[in-house]
Coordinates of N, CA and C in Angstrom, one line a residue:
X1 N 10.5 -42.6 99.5 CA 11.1 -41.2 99.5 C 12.6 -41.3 99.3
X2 N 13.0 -40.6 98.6 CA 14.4 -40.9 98.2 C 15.6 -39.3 98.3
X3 N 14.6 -38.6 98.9 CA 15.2 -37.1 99.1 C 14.3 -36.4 100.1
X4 N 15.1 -35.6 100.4 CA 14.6 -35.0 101.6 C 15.0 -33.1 101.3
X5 N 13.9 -32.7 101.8 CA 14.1 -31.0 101.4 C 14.8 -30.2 102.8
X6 N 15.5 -29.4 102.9 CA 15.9 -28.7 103.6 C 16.1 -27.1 103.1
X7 N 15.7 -27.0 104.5 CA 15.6 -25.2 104.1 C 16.4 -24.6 103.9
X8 N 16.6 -23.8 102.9 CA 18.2 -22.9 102.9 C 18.4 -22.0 103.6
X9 N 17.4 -21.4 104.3 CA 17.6 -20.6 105.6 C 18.5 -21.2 106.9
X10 N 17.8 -22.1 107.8 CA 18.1 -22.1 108.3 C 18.6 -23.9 108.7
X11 N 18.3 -24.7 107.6 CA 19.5 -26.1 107.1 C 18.7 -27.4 108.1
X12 N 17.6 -26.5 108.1 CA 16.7 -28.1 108.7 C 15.7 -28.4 107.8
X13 N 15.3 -29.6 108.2 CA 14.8 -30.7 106.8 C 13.0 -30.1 107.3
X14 N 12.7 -30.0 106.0 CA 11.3 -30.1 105.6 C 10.2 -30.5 105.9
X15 N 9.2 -30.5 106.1 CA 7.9 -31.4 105.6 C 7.0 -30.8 106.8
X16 N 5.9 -31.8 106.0 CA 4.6 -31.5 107.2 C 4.8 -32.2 108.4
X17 N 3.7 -32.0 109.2 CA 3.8 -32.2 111.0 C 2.6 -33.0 110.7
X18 N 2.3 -33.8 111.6 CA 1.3 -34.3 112.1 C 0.9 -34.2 114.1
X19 N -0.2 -34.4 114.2 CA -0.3 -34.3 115.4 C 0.6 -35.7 116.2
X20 N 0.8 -36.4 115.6 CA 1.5 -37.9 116.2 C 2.8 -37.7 115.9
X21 N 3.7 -37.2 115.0 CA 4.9 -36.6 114.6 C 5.7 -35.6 115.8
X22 N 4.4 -35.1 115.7 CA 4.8 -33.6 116.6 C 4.7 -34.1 118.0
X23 N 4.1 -34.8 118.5 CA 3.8 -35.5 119.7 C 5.2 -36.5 120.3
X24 N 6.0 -37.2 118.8 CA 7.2 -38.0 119.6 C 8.1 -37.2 119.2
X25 N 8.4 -35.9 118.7 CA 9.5 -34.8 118.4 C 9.0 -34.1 120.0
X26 N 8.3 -33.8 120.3 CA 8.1 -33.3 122.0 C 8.5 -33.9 122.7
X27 N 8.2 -35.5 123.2 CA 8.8 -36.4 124.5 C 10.1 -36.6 123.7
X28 N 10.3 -36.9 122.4 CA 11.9 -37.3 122.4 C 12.8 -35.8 122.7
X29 N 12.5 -34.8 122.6 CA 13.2 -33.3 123.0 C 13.2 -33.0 124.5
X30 N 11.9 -32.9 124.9 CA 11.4 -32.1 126.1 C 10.6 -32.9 127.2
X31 N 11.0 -33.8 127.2 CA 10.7 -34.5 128.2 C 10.8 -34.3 129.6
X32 N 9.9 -33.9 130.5 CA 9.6 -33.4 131.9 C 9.6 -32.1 131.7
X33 N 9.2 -31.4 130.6 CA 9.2 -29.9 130.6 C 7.7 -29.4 130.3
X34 N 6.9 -28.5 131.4 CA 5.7 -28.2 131.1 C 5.8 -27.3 129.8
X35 N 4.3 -27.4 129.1 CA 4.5 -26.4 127.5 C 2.6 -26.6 127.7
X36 N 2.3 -25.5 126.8 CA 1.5 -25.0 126.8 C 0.6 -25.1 125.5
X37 N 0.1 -25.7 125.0 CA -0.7 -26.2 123.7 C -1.4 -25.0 123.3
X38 N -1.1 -24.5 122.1 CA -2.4 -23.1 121.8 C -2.3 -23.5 120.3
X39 N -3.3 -21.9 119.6 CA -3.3 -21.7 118.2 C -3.8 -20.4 117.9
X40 N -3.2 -20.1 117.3 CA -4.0 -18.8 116.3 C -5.3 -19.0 116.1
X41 N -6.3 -17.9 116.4 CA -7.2 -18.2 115.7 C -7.9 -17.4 114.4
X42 N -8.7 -18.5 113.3 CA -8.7 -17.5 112.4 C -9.4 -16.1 112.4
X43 N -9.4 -15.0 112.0 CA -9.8 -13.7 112.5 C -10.1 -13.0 111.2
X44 N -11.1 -12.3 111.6 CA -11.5 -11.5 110.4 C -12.5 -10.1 110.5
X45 N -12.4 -9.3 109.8 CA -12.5 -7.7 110.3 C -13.7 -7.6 110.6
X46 N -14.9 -8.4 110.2 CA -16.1 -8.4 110.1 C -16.6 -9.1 111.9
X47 N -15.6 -9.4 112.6 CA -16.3 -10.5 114.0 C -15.5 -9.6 114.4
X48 N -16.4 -8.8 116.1 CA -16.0 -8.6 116.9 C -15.2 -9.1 117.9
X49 N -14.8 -8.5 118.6 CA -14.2 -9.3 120.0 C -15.0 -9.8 120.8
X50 N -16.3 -9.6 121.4 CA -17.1 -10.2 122.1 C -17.5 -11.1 121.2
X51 N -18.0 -11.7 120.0 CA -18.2 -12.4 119.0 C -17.2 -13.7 119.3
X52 N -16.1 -13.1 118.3 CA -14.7 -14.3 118.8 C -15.0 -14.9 120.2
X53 N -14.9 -14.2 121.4 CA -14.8 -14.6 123.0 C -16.0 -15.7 122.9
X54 N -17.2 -15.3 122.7 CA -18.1 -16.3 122.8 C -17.9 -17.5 121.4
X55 N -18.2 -17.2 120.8 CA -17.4 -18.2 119.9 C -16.3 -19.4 120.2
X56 N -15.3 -18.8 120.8 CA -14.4 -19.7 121.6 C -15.2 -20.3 122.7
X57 N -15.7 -19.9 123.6 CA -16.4 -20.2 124.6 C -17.1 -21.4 124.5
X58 N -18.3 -21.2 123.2 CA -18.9 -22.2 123.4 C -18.5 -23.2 122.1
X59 N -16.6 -23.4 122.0 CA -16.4 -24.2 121.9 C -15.4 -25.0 122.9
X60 N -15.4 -24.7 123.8 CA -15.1 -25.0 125.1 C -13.5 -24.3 125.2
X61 N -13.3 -23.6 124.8 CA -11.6 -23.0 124.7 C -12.2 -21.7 126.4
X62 N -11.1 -21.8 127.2 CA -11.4 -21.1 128.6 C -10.0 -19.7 128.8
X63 N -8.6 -20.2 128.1 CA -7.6 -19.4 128.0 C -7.2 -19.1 126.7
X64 N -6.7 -18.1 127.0 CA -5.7 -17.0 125.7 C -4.7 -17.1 126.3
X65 N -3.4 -17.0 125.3 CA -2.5 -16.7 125.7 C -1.7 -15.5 125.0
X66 N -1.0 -14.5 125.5 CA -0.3 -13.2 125.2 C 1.2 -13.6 124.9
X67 N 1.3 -13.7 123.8 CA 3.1 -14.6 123.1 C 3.6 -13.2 123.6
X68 N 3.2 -12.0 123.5 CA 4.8 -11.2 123.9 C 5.3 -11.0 125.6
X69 N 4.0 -11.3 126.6 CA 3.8 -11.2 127.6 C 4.3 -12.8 128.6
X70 N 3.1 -13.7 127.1 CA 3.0 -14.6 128.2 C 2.0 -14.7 129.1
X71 N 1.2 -14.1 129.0 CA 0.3 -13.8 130.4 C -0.7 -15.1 130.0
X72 N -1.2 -15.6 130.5 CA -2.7 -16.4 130.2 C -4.1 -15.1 130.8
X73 N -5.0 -15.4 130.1 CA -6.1 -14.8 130.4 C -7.3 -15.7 130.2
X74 N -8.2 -15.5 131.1 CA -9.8 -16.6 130.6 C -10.5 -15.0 129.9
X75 N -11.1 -16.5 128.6 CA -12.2 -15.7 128.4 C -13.5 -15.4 128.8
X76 N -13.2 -16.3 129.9 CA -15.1 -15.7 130.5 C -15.2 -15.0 131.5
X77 N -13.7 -14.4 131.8 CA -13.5 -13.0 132.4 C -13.9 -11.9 131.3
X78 N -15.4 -10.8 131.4 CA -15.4 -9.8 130.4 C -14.6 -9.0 130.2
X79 N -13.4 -8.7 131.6 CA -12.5 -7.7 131.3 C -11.3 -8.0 129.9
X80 N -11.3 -9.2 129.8 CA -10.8 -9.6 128.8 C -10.9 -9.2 127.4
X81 N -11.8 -9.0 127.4 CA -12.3 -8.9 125.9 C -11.7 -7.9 124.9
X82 N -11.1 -6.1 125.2 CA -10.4 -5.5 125.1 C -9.1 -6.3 124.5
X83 N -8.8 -7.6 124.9 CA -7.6 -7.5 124.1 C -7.6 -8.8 123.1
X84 N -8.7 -8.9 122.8 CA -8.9 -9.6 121.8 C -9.5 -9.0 120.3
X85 N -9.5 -7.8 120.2 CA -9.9 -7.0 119.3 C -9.1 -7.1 118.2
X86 N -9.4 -6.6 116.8 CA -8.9 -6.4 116.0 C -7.3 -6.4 116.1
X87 N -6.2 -7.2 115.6 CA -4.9 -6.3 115.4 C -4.4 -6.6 117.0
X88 N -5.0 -7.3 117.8 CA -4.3 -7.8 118.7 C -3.8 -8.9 118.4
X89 N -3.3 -9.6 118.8 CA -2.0 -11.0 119.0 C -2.2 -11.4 120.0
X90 N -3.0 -13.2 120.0 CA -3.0 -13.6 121.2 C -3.0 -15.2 120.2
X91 N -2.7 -16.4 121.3 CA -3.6 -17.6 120.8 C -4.3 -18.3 121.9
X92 N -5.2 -19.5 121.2 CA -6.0 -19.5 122.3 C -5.6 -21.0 122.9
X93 N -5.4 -21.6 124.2 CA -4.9 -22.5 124.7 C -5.7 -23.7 124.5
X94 N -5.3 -24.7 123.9 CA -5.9 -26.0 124.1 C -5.8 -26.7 125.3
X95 N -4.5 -26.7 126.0 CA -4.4 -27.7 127.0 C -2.7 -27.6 128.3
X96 N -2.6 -27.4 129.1 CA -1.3 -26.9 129.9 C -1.0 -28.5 130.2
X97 N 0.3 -29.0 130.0 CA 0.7 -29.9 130.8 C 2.3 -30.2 131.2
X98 N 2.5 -31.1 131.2 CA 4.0 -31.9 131.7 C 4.2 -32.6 131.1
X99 N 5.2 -32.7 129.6 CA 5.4 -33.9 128.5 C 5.9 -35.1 129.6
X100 N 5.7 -35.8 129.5 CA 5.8 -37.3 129.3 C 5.7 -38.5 129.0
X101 N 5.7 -39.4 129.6 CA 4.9 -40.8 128.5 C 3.8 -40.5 129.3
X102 N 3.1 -40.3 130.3 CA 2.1 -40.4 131.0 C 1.0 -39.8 130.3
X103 N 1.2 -38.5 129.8 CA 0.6 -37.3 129.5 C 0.8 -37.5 127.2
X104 N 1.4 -38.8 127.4 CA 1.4 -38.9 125.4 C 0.5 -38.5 125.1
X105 N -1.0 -39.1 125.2 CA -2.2 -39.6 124.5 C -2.7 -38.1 124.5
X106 N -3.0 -37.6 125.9 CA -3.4 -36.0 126.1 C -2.7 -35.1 125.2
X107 N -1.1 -35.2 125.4 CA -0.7 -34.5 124.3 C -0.8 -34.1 123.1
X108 N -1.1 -35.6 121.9 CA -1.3 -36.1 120.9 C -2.4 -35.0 120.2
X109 N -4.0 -35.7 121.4 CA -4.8 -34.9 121.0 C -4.8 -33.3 121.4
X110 N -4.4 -32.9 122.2 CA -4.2 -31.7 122.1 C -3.6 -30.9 121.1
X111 N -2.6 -31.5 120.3 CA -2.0 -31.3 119.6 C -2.8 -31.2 117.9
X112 N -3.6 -31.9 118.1 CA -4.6 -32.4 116.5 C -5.7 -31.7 116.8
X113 N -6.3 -30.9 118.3 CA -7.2 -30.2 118.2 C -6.4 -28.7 117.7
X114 N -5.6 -28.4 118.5 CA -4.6 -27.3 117.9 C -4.5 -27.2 116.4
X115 N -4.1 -28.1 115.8 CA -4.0 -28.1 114.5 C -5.1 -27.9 113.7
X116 N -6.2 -28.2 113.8 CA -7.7 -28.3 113.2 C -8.0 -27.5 113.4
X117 N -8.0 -26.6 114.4 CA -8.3 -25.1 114.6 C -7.6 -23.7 114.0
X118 N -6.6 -24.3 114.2 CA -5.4 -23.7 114.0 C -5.0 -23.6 112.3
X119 N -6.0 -23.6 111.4 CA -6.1 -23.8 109.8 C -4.6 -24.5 109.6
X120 N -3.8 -25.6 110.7 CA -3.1 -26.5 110.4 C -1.6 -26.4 110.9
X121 N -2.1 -24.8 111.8 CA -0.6 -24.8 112.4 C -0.9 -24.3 113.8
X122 N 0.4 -24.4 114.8 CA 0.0 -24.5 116.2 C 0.8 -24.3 117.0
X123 N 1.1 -23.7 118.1 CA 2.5 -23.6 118.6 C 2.5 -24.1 119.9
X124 N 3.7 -24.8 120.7 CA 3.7 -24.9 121.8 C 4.9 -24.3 122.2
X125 N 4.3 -24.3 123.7 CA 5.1 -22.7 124.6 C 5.9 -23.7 125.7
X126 N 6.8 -23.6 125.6 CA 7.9 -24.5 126.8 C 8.2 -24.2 127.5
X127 N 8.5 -24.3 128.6 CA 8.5 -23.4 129.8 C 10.6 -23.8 129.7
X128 N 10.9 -22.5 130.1 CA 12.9 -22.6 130.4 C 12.7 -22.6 131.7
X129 N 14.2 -23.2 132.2 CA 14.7 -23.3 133.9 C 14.2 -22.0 134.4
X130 N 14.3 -20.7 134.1 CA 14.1 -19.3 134.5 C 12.8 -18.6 133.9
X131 N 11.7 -19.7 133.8 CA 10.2 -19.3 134.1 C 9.4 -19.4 132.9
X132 N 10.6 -18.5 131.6 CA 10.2 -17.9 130.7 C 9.6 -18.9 129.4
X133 N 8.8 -19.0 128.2 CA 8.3 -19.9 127.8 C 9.4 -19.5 126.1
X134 N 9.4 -20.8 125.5 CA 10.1 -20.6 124.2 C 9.3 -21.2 123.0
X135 N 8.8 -20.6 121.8 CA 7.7 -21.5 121.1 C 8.3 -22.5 120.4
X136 N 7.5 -23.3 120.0 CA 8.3 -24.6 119.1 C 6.8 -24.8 118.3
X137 N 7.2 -24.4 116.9 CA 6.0 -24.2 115.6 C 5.7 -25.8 114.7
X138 N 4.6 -26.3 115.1 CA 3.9 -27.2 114.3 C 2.9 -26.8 112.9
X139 N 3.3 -27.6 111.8 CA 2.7 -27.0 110.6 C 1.8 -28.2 109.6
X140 N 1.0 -28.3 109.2 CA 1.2 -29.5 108.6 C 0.9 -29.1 107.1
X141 N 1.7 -27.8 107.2 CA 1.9 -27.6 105.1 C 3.3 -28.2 105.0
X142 N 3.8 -27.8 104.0 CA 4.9 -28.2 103.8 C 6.0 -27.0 104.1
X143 N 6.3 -26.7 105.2 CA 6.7 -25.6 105.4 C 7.9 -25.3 106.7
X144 N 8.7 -24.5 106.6 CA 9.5 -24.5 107.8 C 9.3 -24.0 108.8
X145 N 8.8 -24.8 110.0 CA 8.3 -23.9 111.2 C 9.2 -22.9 111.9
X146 N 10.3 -23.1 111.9 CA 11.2 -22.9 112.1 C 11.9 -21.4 111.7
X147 N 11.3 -20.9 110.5 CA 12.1 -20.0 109.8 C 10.5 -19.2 109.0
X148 N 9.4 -20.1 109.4 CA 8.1 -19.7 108.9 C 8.2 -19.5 107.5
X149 N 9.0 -20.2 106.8 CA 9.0 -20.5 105.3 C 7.9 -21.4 104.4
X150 N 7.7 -20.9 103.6 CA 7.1 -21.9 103.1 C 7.8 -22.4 101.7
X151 N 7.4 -24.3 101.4 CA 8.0 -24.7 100.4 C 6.7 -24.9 99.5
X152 N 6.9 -25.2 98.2 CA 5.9 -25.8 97.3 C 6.1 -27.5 97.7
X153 N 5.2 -28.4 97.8 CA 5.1 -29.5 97.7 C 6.1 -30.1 97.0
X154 N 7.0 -31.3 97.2 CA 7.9 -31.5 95.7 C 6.6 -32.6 94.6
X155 N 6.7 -32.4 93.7 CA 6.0 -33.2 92.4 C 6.6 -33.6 91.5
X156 N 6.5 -34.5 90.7 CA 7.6 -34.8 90.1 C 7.7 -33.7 88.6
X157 N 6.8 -32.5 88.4 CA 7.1 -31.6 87.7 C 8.4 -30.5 88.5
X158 N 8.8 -30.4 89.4 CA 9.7 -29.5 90.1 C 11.1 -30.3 89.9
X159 N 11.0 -31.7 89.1 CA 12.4 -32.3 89.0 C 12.7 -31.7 87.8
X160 N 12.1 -31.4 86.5 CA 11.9 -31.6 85.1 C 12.3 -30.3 84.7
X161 N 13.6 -30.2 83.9 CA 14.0 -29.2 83.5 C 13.1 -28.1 82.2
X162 N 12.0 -29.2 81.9 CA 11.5 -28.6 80.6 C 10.5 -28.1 81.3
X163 N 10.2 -28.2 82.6 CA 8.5 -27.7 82.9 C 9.3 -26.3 83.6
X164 N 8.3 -25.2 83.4 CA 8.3 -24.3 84.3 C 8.7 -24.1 85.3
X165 N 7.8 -25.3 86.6 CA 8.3 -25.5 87.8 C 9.4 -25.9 88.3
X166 N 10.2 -26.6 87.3 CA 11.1 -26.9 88.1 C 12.5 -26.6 87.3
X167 N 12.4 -25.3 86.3 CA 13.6 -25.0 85.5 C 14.1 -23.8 86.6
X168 N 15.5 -24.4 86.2 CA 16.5 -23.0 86.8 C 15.9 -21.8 86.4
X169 N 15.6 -20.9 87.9 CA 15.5 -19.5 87.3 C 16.5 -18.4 86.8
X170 N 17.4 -19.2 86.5 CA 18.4 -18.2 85.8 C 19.1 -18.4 84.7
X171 N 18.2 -19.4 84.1 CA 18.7 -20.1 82.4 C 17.0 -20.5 81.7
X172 N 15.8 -20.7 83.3 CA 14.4 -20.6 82.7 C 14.8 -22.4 82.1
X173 N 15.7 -23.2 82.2 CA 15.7 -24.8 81.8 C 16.3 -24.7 80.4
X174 N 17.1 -23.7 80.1 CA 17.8 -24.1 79.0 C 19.4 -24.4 79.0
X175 N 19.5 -23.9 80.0 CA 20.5 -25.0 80.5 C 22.3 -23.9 80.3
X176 N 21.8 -22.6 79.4 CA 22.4 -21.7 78.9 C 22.1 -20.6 79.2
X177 N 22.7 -19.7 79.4 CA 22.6 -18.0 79.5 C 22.7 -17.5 78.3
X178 N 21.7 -17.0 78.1 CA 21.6 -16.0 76.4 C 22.3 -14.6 77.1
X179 N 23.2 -13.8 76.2 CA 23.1 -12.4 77.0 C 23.6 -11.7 75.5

């Protein structure tokens, strides 16, 4: 690799995540800080809420979590279910712990079940000194979690001024302005 992409938003470097990536970017950041493993799950107009709930269920998932709240919820409380409906916003928790080296291995996979579920993205929820949780976005497109950007893969057609993909959009690779 001989270049590295950075986003022009917000000037951090690029690429995909891995569940092992994302695992020593946690203990090297957040070490002794509890965080909360979840994901989105995929949703669709046609599956109800009791549907999804058991669905999750009997793939052994027990918590939701409410990102504007925060609240955790089980799903095998029925009162739940109301807010798992269409057009709600929740994710559903893989795993609650305490980064450290102790807790690596748990983390890891927590992290690669999150992702596999998660159509490859996944968030963890960090707990601050004053209770409240902060997310930190794992991705494994090529994308900025950070700014929720997404990049095109680099190829070596995105170098080449004669291809499409990778000519200036504002000469189209001729290197001139016609006007």
């Amino acid at each position: 690799r001989c270049a590295a992409t950075i986003c022009p938003d917000c000037g951090g470097e690029v690429g995909p995540d891995t569940a092992q990536s994302a695992s020593e970017e946690l203990l090297a950041s957040y070490r002794g800080t509890r965080a909360i493993v979840a994901f989105t799950p995929l949703r669709s107009e046609k599956v109800d809420a009791a549907a999804l709930r058991q669905s999750l269920l009997a793939m052994g998932f027990i918590r939701a979590l409410l990102p504007g709240d925060n609240d955790l919820l089980r799903l095998d409380d029925n009162s739940s279910e109301h807010l798992l409906g269409p057009g709600s916003e929740f994710r559903v928790v893989v795993d609650r712990l305490r980064i450290d080296s102790a807790t690596a291995t748990r983390l890891t996979e927590a992290l690669a079940t999150s992702l596999a579920h998660g159509e490859g993205s996944c968030g963890v929820y960090l707990e601050t000194d004053d209770g409240r949780f902060i997310e930190r976005k794992f991705s494994q497109q090529f994308h900025c979690a950070d700014c929720d950007t997404s990049f095109p893969e680099p190829t070596p057609n995105l170098f080449s001024f004669n291809n499409p993909y990778g000519a200036c959009p504002r000469c189209r690779g001729f290197g001139d302005l016609l006007e």
